[in-house]
Tab-separated table of C-alpha atoms in Angstrom:
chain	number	residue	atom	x	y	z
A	1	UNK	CA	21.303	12.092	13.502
A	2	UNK	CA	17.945	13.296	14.472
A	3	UNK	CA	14.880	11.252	15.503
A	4	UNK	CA	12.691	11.951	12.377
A	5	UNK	CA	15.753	10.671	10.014
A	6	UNK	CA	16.184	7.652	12.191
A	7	UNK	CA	12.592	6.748	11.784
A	8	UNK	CA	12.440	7.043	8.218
A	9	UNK	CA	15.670	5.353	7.378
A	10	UNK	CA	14.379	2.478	9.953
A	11	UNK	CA	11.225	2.519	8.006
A	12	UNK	CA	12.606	1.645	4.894
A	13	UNK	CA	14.152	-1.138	6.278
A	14	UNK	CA	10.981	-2.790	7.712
A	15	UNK	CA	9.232	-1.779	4.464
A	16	UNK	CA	11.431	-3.178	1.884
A	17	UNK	CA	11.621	-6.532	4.395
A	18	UNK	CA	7.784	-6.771	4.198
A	19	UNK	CA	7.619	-5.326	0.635
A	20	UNK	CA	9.645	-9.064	-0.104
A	21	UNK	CA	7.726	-11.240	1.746
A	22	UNK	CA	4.254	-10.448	0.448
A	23	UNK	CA	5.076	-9.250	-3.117
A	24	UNK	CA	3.300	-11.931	-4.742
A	25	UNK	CA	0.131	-11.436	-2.744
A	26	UNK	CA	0.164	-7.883	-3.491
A	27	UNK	CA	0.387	-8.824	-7.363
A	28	UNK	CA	-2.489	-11.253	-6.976
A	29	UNK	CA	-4.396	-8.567	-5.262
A	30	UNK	CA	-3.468	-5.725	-7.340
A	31	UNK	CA	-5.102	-8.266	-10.278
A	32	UNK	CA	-8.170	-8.696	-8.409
A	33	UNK	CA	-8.716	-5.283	-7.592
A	34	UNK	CA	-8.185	-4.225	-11.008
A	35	UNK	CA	-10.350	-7.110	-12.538
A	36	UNK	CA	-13.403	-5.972	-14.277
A	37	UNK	CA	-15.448	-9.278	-14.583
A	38	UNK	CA	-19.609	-7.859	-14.518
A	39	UNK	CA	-21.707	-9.300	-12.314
A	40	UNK	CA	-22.516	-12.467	-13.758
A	41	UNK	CA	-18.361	-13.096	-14.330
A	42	UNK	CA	-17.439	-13.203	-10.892
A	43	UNK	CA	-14.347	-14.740	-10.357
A	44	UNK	CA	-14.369	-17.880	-8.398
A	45	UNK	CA	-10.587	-18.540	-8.131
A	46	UNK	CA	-9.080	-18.283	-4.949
A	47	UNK	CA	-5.620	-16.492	-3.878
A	48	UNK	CA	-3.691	-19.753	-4.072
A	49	UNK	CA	-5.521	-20.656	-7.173
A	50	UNK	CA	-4.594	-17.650	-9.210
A	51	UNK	CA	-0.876	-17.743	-7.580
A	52	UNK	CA	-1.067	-21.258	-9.639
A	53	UNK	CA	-2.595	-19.703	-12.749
A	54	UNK	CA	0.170	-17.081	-13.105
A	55	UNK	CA	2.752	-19.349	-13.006
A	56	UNK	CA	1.529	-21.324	-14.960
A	57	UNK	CA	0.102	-19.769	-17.365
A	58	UNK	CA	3.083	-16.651	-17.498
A	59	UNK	CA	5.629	-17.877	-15.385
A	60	UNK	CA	6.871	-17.396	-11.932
A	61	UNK	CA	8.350	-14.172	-12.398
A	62	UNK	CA	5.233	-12.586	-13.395
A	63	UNK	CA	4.518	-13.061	-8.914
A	64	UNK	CA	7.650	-10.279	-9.193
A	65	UNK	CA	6.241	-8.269	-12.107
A	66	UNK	CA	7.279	-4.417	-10.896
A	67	UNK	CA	9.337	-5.268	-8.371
A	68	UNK	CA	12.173	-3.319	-8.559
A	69	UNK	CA	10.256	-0.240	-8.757
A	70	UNK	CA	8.303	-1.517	-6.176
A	71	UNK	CA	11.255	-1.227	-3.952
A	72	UNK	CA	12.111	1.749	-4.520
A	73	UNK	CA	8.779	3.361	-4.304
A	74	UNK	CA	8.159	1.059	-0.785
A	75	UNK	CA	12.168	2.604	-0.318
A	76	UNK	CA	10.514	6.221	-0.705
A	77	UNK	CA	7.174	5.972	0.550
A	78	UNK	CA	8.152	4.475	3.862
A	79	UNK	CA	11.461	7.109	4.218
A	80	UNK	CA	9.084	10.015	3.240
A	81	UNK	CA	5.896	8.806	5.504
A	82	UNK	CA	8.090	8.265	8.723
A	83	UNK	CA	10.106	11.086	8.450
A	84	UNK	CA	7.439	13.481	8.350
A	85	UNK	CA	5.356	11.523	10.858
A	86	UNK	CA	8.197	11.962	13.126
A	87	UNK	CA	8.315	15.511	12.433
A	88	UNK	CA	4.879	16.220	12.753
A	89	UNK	CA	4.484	13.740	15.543
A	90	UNK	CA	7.442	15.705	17.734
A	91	UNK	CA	4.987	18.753	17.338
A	92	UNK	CA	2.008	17.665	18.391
A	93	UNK	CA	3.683	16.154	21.391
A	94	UNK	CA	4.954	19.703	22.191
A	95	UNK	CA	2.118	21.320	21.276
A	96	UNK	CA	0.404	18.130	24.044
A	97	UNK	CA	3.287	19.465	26.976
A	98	UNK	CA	2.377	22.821	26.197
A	99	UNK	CA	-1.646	22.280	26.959
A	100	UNK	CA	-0.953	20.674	30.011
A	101	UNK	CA	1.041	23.670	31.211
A	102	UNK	CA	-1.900	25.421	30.663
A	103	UNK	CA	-4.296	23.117	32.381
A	104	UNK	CA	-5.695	21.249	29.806
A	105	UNK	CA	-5.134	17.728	28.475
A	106	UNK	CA	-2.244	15.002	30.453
A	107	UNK	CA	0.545	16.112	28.475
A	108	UNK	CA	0.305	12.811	25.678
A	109	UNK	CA	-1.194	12.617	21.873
A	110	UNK	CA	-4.458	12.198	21.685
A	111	UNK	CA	-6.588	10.055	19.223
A	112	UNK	CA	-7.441	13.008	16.977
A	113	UNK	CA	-4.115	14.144	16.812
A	114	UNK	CA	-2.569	10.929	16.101
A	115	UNK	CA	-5.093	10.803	13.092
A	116	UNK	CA	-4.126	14.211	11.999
A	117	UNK	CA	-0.424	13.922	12.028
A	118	UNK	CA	-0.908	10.380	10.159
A	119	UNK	CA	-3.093	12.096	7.578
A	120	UNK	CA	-1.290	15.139	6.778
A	121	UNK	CA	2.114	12.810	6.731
A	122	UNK	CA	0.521	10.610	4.002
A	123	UNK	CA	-0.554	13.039	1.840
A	124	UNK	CA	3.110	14.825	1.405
A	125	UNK	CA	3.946	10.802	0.591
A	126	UNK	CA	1.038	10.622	-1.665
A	127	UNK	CA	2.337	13.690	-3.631
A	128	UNK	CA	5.772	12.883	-3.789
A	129	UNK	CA	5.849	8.935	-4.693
A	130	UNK	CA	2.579	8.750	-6.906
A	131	UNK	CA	4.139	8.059	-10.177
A	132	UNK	CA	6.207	5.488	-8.658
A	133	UNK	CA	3.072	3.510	-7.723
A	134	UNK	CA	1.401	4.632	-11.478
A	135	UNK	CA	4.526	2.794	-12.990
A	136	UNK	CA	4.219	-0.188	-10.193
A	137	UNK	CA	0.149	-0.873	-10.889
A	138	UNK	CA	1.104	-1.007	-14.626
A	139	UNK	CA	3.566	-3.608	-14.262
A	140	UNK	CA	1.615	-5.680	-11.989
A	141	UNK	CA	-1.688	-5.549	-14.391
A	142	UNK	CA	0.741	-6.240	-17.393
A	143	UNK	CA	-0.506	-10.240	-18.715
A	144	UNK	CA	1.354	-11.926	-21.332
A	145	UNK	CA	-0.922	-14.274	-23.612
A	146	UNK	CA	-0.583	-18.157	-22.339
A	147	UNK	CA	2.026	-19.926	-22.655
A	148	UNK	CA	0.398	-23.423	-23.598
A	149	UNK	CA	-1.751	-21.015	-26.275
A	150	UNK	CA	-1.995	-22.894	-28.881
A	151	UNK	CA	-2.956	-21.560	-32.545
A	152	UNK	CA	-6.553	-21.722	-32.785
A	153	UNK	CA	-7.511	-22.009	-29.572
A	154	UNK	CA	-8.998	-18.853	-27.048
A	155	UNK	CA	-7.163	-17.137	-24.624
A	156	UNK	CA	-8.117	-17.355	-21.044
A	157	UNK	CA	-8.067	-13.960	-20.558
A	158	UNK	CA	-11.037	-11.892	-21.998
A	159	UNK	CA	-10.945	-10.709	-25.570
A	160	UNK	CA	-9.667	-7.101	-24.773
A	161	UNK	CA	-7.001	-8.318	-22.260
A	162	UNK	CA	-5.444	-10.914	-25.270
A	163	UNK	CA	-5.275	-8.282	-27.501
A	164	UNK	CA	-3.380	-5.972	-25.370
A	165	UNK	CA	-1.469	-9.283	-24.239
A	166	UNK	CA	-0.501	-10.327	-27.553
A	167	UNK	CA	0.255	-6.398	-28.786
A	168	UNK	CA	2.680	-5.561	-26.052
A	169	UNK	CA	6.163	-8.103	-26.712
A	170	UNK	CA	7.368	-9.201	-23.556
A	171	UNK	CA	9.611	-8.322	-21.415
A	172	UNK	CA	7.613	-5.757	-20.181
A	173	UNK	CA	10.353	-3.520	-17.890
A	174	UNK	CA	9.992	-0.113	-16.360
A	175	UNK	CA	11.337	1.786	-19.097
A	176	UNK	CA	8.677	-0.148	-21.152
A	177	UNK	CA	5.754	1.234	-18.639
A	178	UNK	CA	6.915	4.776	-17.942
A	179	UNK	CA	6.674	5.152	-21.752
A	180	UNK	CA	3.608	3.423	-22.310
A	181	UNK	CA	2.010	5.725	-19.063
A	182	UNK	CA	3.571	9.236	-20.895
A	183	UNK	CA	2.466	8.275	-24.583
A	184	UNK	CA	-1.341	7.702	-22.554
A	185	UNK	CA	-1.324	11.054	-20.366
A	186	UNK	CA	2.277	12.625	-20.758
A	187	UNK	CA	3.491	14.455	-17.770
A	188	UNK	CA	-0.114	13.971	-15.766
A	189	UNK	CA	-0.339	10.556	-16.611
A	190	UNK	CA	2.161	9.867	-13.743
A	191	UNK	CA	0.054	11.368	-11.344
A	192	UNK	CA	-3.380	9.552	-12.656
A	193	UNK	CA	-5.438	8.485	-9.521
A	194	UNK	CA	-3.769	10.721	-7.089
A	195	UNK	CA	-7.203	11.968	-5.990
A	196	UNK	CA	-8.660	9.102	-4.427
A	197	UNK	CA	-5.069	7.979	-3.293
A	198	UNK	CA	-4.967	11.302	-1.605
A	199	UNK	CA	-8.445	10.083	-0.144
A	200	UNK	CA	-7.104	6.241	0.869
A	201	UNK	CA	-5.130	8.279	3.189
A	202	UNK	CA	-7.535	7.878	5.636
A	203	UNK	CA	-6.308	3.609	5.340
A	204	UNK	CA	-2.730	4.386	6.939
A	205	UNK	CA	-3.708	7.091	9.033
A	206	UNK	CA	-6.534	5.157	10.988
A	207	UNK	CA	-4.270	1.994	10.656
A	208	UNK	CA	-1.657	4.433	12.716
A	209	UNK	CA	-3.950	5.894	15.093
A	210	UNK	CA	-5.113	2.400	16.468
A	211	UNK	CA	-1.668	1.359	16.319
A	212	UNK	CA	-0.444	4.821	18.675
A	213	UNK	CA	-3.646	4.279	20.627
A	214	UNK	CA	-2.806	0.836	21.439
A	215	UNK	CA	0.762	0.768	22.520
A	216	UNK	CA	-0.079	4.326	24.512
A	217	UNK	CA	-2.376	2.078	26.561
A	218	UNK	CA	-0.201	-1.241	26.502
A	219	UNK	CA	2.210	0.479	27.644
A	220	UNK	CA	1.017	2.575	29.917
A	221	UNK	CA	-0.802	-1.024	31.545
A	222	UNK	CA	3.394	-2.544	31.440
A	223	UNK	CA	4.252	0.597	33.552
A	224	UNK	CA	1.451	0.285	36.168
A	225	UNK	CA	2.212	-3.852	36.647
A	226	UNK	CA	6.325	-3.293	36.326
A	227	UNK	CA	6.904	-0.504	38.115
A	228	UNK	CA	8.057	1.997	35.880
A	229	UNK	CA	9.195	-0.310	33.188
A	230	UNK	CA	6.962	0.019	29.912
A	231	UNK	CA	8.933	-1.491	27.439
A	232	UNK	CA	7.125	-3.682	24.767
A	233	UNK	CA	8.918	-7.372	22.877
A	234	UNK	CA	9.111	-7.206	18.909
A	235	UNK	CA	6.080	-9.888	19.329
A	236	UNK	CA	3.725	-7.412	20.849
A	237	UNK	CA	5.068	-5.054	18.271
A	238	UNK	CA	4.269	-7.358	15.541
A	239	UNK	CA	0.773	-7.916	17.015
A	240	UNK	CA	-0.181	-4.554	17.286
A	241	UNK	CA	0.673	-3.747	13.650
A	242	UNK	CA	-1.395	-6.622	12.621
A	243	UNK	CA	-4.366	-5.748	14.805
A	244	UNK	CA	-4.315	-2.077	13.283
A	245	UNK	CA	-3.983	-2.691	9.954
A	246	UNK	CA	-7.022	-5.306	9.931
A	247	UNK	CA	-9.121	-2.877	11.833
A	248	UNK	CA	-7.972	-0.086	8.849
A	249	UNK	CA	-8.680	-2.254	6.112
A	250	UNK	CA	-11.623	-3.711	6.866
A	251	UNK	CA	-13.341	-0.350	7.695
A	252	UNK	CA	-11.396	1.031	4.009
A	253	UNK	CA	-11.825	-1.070	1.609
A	254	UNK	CA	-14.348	-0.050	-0.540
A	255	UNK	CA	-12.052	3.275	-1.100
A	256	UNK	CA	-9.139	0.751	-1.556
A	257	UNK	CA	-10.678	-0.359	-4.498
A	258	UNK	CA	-12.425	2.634	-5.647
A	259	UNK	CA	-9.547	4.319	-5.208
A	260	UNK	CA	-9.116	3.466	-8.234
A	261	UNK	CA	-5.752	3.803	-7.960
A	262	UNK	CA	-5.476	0.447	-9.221
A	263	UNK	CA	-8.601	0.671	-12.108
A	264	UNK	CA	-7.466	4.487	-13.132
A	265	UNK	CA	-3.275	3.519	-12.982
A	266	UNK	CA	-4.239	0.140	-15.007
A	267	UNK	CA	-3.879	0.340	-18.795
A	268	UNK	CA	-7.171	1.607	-20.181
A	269	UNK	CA	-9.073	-0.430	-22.697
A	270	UNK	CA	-9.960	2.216	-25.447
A	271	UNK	CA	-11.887	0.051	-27.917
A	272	UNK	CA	-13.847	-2.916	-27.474
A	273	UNK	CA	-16.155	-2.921	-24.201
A	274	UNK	CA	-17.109	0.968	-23.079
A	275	UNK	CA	-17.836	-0.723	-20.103
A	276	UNK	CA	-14.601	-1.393	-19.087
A	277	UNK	CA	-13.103	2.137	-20.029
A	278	UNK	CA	-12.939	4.667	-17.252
A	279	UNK	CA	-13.018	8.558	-17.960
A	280	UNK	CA	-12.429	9.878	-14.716
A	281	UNK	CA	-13.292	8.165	-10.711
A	282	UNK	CA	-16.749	9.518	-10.642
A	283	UNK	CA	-17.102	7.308	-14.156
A	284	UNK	CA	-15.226	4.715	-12.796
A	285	UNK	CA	-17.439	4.794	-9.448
A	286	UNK	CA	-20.843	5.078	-11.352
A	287	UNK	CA	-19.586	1.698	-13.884
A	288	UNK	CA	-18.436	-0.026	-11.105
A	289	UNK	CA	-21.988	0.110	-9.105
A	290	UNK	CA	-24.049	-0.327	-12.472
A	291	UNK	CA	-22.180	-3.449	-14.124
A	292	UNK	CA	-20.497	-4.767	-10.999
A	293	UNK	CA	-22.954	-4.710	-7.994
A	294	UNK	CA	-21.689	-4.204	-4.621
A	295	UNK	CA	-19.430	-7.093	-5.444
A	296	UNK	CA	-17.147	-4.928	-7.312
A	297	UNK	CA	-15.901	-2.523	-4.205
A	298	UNK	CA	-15.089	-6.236	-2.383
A	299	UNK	CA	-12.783	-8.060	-5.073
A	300	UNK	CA	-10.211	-9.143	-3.387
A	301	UNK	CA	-10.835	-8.492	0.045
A	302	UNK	CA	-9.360	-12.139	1.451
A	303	UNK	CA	-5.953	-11.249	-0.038
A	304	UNK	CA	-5.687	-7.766	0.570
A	305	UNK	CA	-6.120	-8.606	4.653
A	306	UNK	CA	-3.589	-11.099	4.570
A	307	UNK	CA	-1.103	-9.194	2.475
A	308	UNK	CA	-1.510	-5.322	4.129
A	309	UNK	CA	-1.722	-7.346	7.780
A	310	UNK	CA	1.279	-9.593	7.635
A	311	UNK	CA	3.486	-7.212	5.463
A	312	UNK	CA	2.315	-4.076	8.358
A	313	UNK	CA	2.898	-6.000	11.353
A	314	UNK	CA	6.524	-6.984	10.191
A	315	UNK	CA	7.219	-3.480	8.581
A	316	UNK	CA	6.159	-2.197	12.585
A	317	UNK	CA	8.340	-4.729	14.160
A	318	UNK	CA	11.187	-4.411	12.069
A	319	UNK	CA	11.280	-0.576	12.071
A	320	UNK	CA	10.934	-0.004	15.734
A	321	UNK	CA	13.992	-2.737	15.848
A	322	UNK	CA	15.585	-0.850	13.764
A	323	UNK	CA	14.712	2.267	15.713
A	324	UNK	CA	15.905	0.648	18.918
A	325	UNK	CA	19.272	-0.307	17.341
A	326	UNK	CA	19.973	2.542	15.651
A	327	UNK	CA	18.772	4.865	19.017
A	328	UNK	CA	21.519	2.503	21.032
A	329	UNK	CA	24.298	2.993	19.177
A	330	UNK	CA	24.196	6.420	19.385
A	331	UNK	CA	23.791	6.666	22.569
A	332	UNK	CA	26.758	4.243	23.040
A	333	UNK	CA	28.927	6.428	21.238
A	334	UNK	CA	27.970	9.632	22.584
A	335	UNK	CA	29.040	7.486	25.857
A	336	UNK	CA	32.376	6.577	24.852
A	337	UNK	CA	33.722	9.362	23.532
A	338	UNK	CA	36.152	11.123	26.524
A	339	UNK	CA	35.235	14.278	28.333
């Protein structure tokens, strides 16, 4: 089994793990990102607070809303990223050996590289999983009207939300979304925002480059003080995942948002408020800054840090587990077999 298949089958397994654990924060997050409140309709309800709302208001399993696609786009995305990271990764650490030969460089990745291999290994996953995530954002946008509505009374949501709420019968599945998302844009419609996704790249690929940059030097400081030995624990693992992925997002955001991954991949409200509608990301961009303020690039910031940290640090330390396992095995069998 080679070393770039072993990393991406290990990194579905830390990514579905993580994918479970912060789910619900994601959909909260997803909601906020995608809300289009104007700058005098901020909203002042916190994570926990709109965790609350949903459930009560649609039910718990509205936290879940997309998940099974979710899985199996985290499933692909993570297989896709790592195995091409690996892949690209191996080369530029021969490409490294072979500069040293020469005279230049110590032989290791550098920071540059480690940003390029991230970057070009997101955008193949970009490209390939995209309508997985189109069909995932719908799902997670999707609101059902109140339950303790009663006739007469006004919705909580705003007036173009309850009419899409009260025109789309619930259950809302996946085969409900992919044909809502191909009667909008047919074929294209599945790859709607993939330009500033393609852009958010730069998210994952810093968030990888600190992470490289930092175990390079950790260990590198283990080998000095050890002797030789430079292994790292699944707790400094964990820590280093959650140190580059805060560093990432922070710095990212604003894209994250104006990706518009979220705002272009939401359902589009074509009558009512022109505000709300987006044509394109530069029209999305230009709406956003005009009736949201600056506010608008940092909905949801709170969440997003503690759902992208905590679900990053255990997809790290799970994967390189997994890596370490898998890695051990082989060896032990390649051991036992007789001569």
């Amino acid at each position: 089994m080679s070393d770039a298949l072993i990393n991406g089958l290990a990194g579905d397994g830390g990514g579905i793990i993580a994918q479970l654990i912060t789910y619900p924060l994601q959909t909260v997050n997803t909601r906020q990102q995608t809300d289009r409140g104007l700058k005098k309709e901020k909203n002042k309800l916190g994570t926990v607070e709109q965790i609350c709302q949903v459930i009560k208001n649609e039910g718990w399993e509205r936290l879940y809303g997309g998940l099974t696609p979710s899985l199996v786009g985290t499933a692909a995305s993570q297989g896709v990223y790592y195995y091409f990271y690996q892949i690209f990764r191996n080369k530029a650490e021969t490409a490294a050996l072979e500069r040293r030969k020469m005279g230049v460089g110590d032989g290791s990745v550098g920071m540059l590289s480690s940003l390029l291999v991230a970057a070009l290994s997101g955008c193949v996953n970009v490209l390939f999983t995209n309508p997985i995530w189109v069909v995932v954002t719908r799902m997670q946008t999707y609101k059902k009207s109140s339950k303790k509505c009663q006739p007469g009374q006004e919705l909580s949501t705003a007036p173009d939300e309850a009419i899409l709420a009260a025109a789309e019968l619930p259950p809302f599945g996946t085969t409900h979304a992919i044909q809502e998302i191909y009667d909008e844009g047919g074929v294209f419609g599945f790859w709607r925002g993939v330009f500033p996704t393609l852009i958010m790249v730069s998210n994952p690929s810093m968030q990888f480059m600190l992470y490289e940059t930092m175990l390079k030097k950790l260990k590198q400081r283990r080998a000095l003080n050890k002797k030789g030995n430079s292994g790292v624990t699944a707790l400094e693992i964990f820590s280093l995942g959650a140190l580059a992925k805060l560093g990432a997002t922070v710095v990212t955001y604003p894209l994250l948002v104006v990706k518009l991954q979220s705002r272009l991949q939401a359902k589009q409200v074509t009558n009512g408020d022109k505000r709300q509608h987006y044509k394109g990301t530069s029209d999305a961009i230009l709406k956003m800054i005009r009736y949201e303020g600056l506010y608008g690039f940092y909905k949801g910031m709170g969440t997003k840090i503690v759902q992208s940290v905590l679900a990053a640090a255990v997809l790290f330390m799970i994967k390189e587990e997994l890596v370490n396992a898998a890695r051990f095995l082989l060896t032990s069998k390649v051991k036992s077999k007789p001569p």
